[in-house]
Short mmCIF file of C-alpha atoms and ligand atoms in Angstrom, two decimals:
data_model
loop_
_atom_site.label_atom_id
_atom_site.label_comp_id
_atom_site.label_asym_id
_atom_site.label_seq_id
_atom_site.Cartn_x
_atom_site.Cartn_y
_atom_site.Cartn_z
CA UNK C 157 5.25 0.91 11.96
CA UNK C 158 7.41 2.43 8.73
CA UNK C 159 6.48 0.85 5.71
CA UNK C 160 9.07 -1.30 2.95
CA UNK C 161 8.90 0.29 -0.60
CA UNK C 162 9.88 -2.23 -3.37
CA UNK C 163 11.42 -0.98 -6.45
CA UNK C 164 12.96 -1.68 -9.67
CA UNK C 165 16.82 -0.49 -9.76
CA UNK C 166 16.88 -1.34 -13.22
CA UNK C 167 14.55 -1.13 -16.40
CA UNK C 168 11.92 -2.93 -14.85
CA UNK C 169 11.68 -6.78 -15.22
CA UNK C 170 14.03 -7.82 -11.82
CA UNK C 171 11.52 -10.37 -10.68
CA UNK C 172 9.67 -7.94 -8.54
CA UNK C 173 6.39 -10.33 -8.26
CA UNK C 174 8.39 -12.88 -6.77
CA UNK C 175 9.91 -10.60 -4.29
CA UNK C 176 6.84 -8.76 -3.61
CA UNK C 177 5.32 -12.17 -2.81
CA UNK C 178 7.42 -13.55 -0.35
CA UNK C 179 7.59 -9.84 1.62
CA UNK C 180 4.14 -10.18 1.68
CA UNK C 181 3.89 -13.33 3.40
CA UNK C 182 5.22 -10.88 6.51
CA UNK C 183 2.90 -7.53 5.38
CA UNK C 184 -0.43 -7.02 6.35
CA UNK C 185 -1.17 -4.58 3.90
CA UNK C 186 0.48 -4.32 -0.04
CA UNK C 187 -0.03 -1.77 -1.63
CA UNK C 188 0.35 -0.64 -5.31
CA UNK C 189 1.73 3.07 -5.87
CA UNK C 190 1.89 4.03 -9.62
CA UNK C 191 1.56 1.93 -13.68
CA UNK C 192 -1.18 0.64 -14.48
CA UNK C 193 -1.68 -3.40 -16.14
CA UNK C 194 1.60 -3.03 -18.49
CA UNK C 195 3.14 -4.61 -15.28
CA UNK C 196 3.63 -8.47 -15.78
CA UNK C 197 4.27 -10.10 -12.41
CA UNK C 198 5.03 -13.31 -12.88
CA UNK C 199 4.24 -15.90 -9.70
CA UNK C 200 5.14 -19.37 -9.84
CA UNK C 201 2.57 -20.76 -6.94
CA UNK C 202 2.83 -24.68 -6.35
CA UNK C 203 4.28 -25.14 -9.71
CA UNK C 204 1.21 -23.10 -11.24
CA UNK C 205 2.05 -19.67 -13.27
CA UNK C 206 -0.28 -16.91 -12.57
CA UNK C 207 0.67 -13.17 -14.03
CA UNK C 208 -0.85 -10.22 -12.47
CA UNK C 209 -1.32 -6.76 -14.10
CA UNK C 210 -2.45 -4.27 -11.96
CA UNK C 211 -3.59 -6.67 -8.67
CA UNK C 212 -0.86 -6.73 -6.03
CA UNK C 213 0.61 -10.10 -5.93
CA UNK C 214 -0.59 -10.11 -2.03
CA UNK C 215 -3.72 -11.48 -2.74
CA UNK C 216 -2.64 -15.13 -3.34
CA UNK C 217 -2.13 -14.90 0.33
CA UNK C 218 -5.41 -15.20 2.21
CA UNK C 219 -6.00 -12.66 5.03
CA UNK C 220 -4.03 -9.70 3.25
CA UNK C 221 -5.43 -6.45 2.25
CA UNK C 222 -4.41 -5.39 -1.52
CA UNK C 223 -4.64 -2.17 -2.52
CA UNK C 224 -4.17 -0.03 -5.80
CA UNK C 225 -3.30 3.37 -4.77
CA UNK C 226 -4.17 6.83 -6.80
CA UNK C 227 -1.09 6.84 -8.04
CA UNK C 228 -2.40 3.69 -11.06
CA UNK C 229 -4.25 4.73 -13.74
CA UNK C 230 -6.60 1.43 -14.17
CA UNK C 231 -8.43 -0.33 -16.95
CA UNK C 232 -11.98 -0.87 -15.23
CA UNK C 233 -12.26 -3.96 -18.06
CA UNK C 234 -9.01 -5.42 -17.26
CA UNK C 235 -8.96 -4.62 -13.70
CA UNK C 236 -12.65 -7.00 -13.25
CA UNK C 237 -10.83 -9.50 -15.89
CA UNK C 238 -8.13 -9.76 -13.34
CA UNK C 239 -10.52 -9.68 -10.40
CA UNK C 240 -12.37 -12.78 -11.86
CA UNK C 241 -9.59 -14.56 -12.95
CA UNK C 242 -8.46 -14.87 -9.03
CA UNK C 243 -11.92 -16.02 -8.15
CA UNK C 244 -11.52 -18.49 -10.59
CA UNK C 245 -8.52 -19.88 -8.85
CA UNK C 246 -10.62 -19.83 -5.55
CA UNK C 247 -9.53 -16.41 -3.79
CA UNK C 248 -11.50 -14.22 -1.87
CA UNK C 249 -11.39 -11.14 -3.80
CA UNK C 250 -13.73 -8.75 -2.07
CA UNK C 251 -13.85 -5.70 -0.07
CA UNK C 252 -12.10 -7.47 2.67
CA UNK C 253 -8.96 -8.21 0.28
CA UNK C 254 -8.88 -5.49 -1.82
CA UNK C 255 -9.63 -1.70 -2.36
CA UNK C 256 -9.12 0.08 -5.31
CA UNK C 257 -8.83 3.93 -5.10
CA UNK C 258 -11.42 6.36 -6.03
CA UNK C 259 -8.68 9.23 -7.32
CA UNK C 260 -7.16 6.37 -9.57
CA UNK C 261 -7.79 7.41 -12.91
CA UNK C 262 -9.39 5.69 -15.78
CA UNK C 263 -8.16 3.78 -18.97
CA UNK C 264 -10.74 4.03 -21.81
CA UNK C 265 -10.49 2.53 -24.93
CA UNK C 266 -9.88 5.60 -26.34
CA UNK C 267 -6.42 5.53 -24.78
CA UNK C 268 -5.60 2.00 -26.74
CA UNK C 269 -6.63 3.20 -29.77
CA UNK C 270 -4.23 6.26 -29.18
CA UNK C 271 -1.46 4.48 -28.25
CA UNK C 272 -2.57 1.34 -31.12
CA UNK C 273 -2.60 4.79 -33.68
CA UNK C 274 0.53 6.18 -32.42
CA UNK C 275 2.50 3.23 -32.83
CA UNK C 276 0.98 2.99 -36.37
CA UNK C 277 1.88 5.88 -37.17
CA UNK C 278 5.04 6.73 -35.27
CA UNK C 279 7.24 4.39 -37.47
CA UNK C 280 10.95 5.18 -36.03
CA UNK C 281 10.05 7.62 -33.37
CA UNK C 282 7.92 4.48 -31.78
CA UNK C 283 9.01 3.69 -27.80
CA UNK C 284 7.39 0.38 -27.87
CA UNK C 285 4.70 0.69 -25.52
CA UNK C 286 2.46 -2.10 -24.30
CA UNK C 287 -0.56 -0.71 -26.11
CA UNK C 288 -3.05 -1.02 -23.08
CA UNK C 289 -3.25 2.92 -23.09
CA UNK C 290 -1.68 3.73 -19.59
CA UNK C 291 0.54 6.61 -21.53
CA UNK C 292 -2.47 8.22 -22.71
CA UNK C 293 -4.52 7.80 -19.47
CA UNK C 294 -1.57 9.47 -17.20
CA UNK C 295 -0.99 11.83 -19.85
CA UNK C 296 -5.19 12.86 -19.35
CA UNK C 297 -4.86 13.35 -15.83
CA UNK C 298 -2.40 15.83 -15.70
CA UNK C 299 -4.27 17.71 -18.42
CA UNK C 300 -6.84 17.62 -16.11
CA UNK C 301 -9.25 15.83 -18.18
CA UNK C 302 -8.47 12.42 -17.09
CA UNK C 303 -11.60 10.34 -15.60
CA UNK C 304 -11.39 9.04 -12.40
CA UNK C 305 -13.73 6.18 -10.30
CA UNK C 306 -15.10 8.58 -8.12
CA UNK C 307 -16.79 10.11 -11.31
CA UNK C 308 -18.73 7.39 -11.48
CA UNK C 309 -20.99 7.86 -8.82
CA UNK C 310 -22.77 11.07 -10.72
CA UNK C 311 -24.04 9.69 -14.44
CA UNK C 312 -24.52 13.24 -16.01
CA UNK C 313 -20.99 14.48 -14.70
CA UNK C 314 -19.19 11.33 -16.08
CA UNK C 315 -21.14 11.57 -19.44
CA UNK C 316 -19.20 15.56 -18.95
CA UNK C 317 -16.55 14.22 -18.12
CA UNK C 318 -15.70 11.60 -21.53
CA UNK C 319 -17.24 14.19 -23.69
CA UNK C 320 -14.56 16.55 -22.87
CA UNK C 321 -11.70 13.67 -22.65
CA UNK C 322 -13.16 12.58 -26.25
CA UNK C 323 -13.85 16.12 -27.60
CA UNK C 324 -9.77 17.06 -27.53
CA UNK C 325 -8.70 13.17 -28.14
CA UNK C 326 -10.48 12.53 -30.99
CA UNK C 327 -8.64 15.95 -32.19
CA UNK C 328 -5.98 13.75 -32.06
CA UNK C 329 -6.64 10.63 -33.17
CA UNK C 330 -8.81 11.65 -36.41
CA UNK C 331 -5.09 13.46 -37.10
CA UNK C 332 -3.05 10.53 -37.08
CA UNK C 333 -5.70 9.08 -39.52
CA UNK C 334 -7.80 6.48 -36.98
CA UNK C 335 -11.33 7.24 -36.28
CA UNK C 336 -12.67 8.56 -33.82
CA UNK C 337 -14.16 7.12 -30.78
CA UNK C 338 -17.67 7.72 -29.63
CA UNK C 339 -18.33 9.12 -26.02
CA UNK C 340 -22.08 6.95 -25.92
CA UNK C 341 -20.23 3.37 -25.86
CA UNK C 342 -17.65 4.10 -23.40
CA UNK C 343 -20.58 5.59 -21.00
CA UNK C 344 -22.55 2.79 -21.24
CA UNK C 345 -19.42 0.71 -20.55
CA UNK C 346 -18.72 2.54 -17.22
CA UNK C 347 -22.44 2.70 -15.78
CA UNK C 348 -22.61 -1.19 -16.17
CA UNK C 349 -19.38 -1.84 -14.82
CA UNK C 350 -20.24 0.71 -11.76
CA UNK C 351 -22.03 -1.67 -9.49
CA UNK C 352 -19.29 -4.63 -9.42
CA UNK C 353 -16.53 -1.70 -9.21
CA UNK C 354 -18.42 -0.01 -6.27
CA UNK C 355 -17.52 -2.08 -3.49
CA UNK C 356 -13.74 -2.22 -4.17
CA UNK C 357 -14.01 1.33 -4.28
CA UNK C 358 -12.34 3.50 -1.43
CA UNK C 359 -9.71 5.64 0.09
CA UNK C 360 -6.89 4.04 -0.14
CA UNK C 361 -4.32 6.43 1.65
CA UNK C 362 -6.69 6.42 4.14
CA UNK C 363 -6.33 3.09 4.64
CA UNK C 364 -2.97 3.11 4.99
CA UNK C 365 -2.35 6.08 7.16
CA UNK C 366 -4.77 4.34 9.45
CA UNK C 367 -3.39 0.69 8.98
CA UNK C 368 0.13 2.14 9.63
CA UNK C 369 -0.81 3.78 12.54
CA UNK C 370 -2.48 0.96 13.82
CA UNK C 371 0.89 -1.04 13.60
CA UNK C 372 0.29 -3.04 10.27
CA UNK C 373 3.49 -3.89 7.68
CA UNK C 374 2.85 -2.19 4.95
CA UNK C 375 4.45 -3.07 1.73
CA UNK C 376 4.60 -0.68 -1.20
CA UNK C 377 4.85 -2.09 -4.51
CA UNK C 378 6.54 -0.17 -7.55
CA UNK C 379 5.74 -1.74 -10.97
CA UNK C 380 8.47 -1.45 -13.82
CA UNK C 381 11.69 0.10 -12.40
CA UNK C 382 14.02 3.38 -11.66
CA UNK C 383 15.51 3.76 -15.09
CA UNK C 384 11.69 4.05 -16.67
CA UNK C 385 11.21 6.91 -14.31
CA UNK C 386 9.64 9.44 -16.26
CA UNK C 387 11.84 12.31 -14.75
CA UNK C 388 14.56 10.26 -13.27
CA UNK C 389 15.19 7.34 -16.07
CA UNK C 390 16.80 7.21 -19.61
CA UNK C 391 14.09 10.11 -21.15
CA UNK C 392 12.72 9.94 -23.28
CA UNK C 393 13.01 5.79 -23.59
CA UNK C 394 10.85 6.35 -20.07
CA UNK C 395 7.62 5.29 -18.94
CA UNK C 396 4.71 7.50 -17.86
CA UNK C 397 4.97 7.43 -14.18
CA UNK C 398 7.33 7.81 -11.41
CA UNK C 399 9.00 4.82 -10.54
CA UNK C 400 10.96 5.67 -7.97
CA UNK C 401 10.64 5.05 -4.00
CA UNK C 402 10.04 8.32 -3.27
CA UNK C 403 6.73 8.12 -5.28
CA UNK C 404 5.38 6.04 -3.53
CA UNK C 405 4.25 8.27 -0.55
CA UNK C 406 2.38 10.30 -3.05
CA UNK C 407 1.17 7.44 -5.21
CA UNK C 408 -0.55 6.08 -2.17
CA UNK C 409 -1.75 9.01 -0.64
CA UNK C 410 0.36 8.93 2.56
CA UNK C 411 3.26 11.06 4.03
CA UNK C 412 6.99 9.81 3.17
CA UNK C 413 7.65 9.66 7.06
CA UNK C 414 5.35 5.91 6.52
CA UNK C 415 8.20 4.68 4.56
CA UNK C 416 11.09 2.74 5.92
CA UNK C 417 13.35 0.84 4.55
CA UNK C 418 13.79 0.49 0.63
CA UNK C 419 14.38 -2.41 -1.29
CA UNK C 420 15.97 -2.49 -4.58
CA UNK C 421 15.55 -5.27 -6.85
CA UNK C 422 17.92 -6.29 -9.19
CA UNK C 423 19.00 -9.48 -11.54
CA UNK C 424 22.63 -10.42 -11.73
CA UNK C 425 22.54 -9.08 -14.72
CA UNK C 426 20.64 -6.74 -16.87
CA UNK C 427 17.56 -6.87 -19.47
CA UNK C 428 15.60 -4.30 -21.15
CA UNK C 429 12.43 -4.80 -23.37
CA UNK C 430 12.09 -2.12 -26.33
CA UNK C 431 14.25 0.99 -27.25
CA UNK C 432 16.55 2.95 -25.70
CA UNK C 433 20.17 2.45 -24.23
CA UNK C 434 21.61 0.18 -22.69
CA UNK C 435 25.42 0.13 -22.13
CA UNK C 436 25.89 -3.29 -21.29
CA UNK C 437 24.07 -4.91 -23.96
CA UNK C 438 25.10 -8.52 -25.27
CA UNK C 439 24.36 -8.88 -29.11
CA UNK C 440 26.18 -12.19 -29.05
CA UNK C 441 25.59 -15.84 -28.23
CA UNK C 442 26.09 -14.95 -24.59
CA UNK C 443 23.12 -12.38 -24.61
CA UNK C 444 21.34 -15.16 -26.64
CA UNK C 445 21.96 -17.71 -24.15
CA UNK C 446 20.96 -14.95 -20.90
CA UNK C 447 17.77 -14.70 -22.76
CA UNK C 448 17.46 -18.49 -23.12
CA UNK C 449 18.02 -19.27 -19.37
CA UNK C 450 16.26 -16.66 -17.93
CA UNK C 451 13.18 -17.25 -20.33
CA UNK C 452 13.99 -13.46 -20.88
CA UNK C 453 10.18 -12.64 -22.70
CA UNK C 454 8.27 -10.19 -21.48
CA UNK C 455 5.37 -11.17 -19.12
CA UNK C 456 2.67 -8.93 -20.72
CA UNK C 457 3.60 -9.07 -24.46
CA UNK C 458 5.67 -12.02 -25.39
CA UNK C 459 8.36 -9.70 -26.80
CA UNK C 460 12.01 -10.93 -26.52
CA UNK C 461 14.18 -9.09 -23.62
CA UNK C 462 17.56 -7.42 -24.38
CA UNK C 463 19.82 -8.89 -22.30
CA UNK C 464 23.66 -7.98 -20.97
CA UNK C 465 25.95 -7.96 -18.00
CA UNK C 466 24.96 -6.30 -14.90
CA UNK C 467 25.81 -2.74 -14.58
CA UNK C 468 27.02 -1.36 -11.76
CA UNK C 469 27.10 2.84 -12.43
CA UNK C 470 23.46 2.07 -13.56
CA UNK C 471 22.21 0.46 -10.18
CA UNK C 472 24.70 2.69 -8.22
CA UNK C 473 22.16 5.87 -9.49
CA UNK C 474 19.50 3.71 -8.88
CA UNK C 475 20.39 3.23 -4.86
CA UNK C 476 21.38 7.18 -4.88
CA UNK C 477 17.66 7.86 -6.15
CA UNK C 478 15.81 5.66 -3.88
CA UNK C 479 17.85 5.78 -1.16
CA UNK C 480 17.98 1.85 -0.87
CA UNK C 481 18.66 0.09 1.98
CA UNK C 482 18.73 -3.35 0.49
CA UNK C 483 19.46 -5.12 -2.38
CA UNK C 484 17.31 -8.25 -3.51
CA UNK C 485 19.19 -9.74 -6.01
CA UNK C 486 17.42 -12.18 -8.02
CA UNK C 487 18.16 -14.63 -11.20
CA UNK C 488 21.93 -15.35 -9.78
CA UNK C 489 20.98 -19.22 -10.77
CA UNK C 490 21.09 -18.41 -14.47
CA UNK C 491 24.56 -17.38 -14.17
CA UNK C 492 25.50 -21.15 -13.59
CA UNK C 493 27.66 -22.58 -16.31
CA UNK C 494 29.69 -19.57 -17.44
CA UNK C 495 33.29 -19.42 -16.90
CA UNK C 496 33.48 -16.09 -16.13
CA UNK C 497 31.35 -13.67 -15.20
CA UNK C 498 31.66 -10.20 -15.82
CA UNK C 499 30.46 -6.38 -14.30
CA UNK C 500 30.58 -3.43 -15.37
CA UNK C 501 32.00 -1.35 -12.37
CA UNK C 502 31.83 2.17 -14.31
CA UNK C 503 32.11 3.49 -17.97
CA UNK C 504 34.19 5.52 -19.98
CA UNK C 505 32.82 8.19 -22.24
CA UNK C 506 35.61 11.05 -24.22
CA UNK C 507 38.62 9.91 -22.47
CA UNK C 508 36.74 10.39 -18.94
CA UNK C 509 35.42 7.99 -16.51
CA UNK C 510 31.79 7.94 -15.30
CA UNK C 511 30.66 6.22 -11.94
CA UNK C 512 26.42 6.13 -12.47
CA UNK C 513 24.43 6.39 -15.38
CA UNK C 514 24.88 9.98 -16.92
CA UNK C 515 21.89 12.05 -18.54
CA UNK C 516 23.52 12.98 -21.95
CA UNK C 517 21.32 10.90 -24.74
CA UNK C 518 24.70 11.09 -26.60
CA UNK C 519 26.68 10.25 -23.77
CA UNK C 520 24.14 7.57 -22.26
CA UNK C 521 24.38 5.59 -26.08
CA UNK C 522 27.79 6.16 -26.14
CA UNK C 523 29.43 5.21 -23.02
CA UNK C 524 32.06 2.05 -23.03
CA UNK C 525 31.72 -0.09 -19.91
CA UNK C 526 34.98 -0.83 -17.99
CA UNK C 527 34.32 -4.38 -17.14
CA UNK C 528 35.58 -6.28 -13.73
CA UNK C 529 35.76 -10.31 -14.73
CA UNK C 530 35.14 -12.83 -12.05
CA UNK C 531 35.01 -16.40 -11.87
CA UNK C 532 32.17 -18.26 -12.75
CA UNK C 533 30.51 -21.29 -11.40
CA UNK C 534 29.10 -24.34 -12.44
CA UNK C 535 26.93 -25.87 -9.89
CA UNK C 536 23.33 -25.40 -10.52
CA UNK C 537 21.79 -22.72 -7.39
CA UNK C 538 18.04 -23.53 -7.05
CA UNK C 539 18.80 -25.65 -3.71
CA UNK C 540 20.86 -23.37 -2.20
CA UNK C 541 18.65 -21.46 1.21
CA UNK C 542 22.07 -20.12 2.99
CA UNK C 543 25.24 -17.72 1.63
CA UNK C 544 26.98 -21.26 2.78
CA UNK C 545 25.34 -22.90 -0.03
CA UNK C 546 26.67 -21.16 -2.74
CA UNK C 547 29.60 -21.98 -3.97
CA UNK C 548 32.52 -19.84 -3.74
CA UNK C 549 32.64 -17.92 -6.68
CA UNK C 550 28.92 -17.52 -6.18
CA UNK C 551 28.73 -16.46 -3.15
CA UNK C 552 31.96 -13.55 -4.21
CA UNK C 553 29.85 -12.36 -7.25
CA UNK C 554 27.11 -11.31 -4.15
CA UNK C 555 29.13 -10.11 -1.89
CA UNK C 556 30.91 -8.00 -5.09
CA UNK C 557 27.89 -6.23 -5.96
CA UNK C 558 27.28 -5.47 -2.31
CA UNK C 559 30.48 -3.88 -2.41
CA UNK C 560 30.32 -1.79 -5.44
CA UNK C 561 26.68 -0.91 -5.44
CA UNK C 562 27.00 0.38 -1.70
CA UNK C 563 24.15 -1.23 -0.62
CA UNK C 564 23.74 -4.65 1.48
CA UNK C 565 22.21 -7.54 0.37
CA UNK C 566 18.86 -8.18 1.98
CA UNK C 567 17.53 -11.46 -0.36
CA UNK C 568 19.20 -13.62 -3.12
CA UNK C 569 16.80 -15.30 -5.77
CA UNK C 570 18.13 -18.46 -7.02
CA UNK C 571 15.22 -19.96 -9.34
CA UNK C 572 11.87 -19.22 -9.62
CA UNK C 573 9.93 -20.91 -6.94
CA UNK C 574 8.82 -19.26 -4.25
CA UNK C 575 11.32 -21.16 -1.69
CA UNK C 576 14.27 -20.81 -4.17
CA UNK C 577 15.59 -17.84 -1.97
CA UNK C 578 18.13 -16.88 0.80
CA UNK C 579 17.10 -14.46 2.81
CA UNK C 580 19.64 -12.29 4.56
CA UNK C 581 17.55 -9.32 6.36
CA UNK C 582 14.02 -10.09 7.03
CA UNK C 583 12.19 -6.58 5.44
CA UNK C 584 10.37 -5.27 8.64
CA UNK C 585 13.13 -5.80 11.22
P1 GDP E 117 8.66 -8.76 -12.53
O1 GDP E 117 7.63 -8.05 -13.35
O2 GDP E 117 9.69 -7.81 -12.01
O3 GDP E 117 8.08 -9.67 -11.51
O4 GDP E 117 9.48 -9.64 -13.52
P2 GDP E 117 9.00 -10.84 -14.47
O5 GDP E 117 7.55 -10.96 -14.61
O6 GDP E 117 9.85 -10.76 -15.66
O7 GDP E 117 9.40 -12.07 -13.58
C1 GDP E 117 10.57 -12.59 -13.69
C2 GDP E 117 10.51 -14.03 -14.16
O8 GDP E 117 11.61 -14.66 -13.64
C3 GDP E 117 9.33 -14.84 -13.68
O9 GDP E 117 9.03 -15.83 -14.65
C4 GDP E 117 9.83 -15.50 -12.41
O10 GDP E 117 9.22 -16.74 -12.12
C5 GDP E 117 11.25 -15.71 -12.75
N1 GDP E 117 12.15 -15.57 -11.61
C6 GDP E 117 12.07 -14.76 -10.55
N2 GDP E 117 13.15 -14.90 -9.75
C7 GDP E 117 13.93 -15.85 -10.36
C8 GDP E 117 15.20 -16.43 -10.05
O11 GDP E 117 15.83 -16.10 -9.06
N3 GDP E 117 15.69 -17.33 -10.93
C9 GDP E 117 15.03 -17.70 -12.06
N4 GDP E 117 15.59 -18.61 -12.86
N5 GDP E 117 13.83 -17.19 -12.38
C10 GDP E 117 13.31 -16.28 -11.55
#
């Protein structure tokens, strides 16, 4: 059975967690590939908000396995906090509905004070990070001097193991004027966390290669989205992983023949949180009122969402790199009201016309969009369960990004409870 990868075609934000949650009604197994707990998903359950960080939203479904692949770098404090929280709700959290993996790497609180002295110190070179010290942590483990859970089985090779992370780090952070962080604390930390860690604890591409074969659905699930890929995405305004559907094999520990189709998420329009470019941007009342509808805040800091038309050349490169296969297109309900709505269908840049997202930093600030105009609607969408639904104009603004994207439309979102949805292509066939 091949495998459906969720991602992010734009700069993260699309309503994945809702998405993610109603695939997973049909999955056996979801799976997280790569971030760490700067994701926010947002779920809406029975009228009751929950936001999950690093947990796959899966587990508010009993009888699902969650996993968090190798590919996550994970806050052991946060991760437990999150862990507990579900309990708290009632959920069986235990081996039997989650596994975390053993080659995920750490976040230590040295990482949060490096990112917390960074963005002290950075003052217009700052990138807005979430401050929870994922940056850092990935930035560790390809140093090679990253942490990971399986280190925590041997106490005298961990203690090794944050002396040397601390020895260079501290380097570091005693230069940008903090202070430095002692190794004895953090050790101390990780030994008493090790026994409720240990049995989450396992191989998690194992599991899947062996759940796969076995015939379960697994779903893959990306946090933040293609254009904060840190190779693919608008570098340097990146994040610190790969985002992109491809990653996910790897992030998992699996081969990419597991994966199947690929589902790109998308709002009808566009937001971004933080710095960087972003052609399509609305600085006006319309942005303003975007923002307003779509409670446009982000889900892990508060911080208010940029918010513009949707862009076409952007989510065009965004199908290219994934290879999509579907679109779900979510948040067309805020849309009600306007008169017209409008999409960028490519840019112009020096007199010459661009059809995706260039790489240029000058050219990726600069570029104009050419906008298409279409009619708006009024009607309000939340009820809506069928194309037929919609109303006309509605149901054209769908079938227009279908068209120009290049990629069909596999789920519309249309408010933020779970059934607010039409569904189109079921995800495993
Ligand atoms: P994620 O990290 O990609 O899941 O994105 P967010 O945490 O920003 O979630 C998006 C927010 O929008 C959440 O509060 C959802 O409940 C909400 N949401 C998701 N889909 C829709 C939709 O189709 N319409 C509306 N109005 N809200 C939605």
């Amino acid at each position: 059975m091949r495998g459906v990868v969720i991602v992010g075609a734009q700069w993260g934000d699309e309503g994945k967690g809702k998405v993610v949650d109603h695939y997973a009604l049909v999955a056996d197994l979801v799976v997280r590939y790569q971030g760490g707990a700067n994701a926010g998903h947002t779920l809406v359950v029975g009228g009751q908000k929950t936001v999950l960080h690093l947990v796959p939203s899966g587990i508010l479904h009993p009888g699902k396995m969650c996993a968090v692949g190798p590919g996550c770098v994970v806050d052991p404090v946060a991760f437990l906090d999150e862990v507990e929280a579900l309990r708290a709700v009632g959920l069986t959290v235990d081996a039997s509905s989650l596994m975390l993996s053993e080659r995920a790497h750490l976040v230590l609180p040295v990482h949060r004070a490096l990112d917390a002295a960074r963005e002290s110190a950075a003052g217009p070179g700052r990138i807005g990070t979430t401050g929870r010290g994922i940056g850092p942590a990935y930035e560790d483990a390809v140093a090679r001097r990253g942490v990971r859970f399986a280190d925590l089985s041997d106490p005298d090779y961990l203690r090794a193991r944050v002396e040397a992370l601390h020895f260079e780090r501290n380097l570091l952070l005693t230069g940008l004027g903090a202070a430095p962080q002692s190794v004895g604390p953090t050790v101390e930390l990780l030994l008493e966390l090790r026994d409720r860690l240990a049995p989450l604890l396992g191989d998690v591409g194992r599991l899947v290669a062996e759940g796969a074969a076995a015939g379960l659905r697994v779903l893959y699930e990306g946090a933040q989205g293609t254009l904060l890929d840190v190779l693919h995405g608008s570098y340097p305004y990146v994040t610190s992983s790969s985002t992109v559907a491809a990653n996910a094999a790897s992030g998992v520990g699996v081969g990419p023949g597991l994966l199947g189709a690929v589902i790109g998420i998308t709002k009808a329009y566009c937001t971004r949180v933080g710095a960087g470019p972003f052609p399509t941007e609305l600085d006006d009342m319309l942005g303003e009122r975007l923002r307003a509808v779509g409670h446009e805040y982000g889900a892990t800091t508060g911080r208010p969402r940029r918010c513009g038309w949707l862009d076409v050349p952007a989510l065009r490169y965004a199908a290219r790199l994934n290879g999509l296969t579907g679109l779900a297109l979510t948040k067309l309900d805020v849309l009600s009201g306007l008169e017209t709505v409008r999409i960028a269908v490519g840019y112009r840049w020096r007199g010459q016309r661009w059809d995706e997202l260039p790489a240029e930093p000058v050219a990726i600030t600069e570029v104009e969009p050419i906008y298409e105009t279409l009619p708006g609607w009024s009607e309000p969408l939340g009820e809506a369960r069928a194309l037929a639904d919609l109303p006309s104009a509605a149901r054209a603004f769908v079938e227009r990004v279908a068209e120009l994207s290049g990629v069909p439309v596999a789920l519309v979102s249309v408010g933020p409870d779970r059934e607010a949805l039409i569904e189109l292509v079921a995800p495993f066939g």
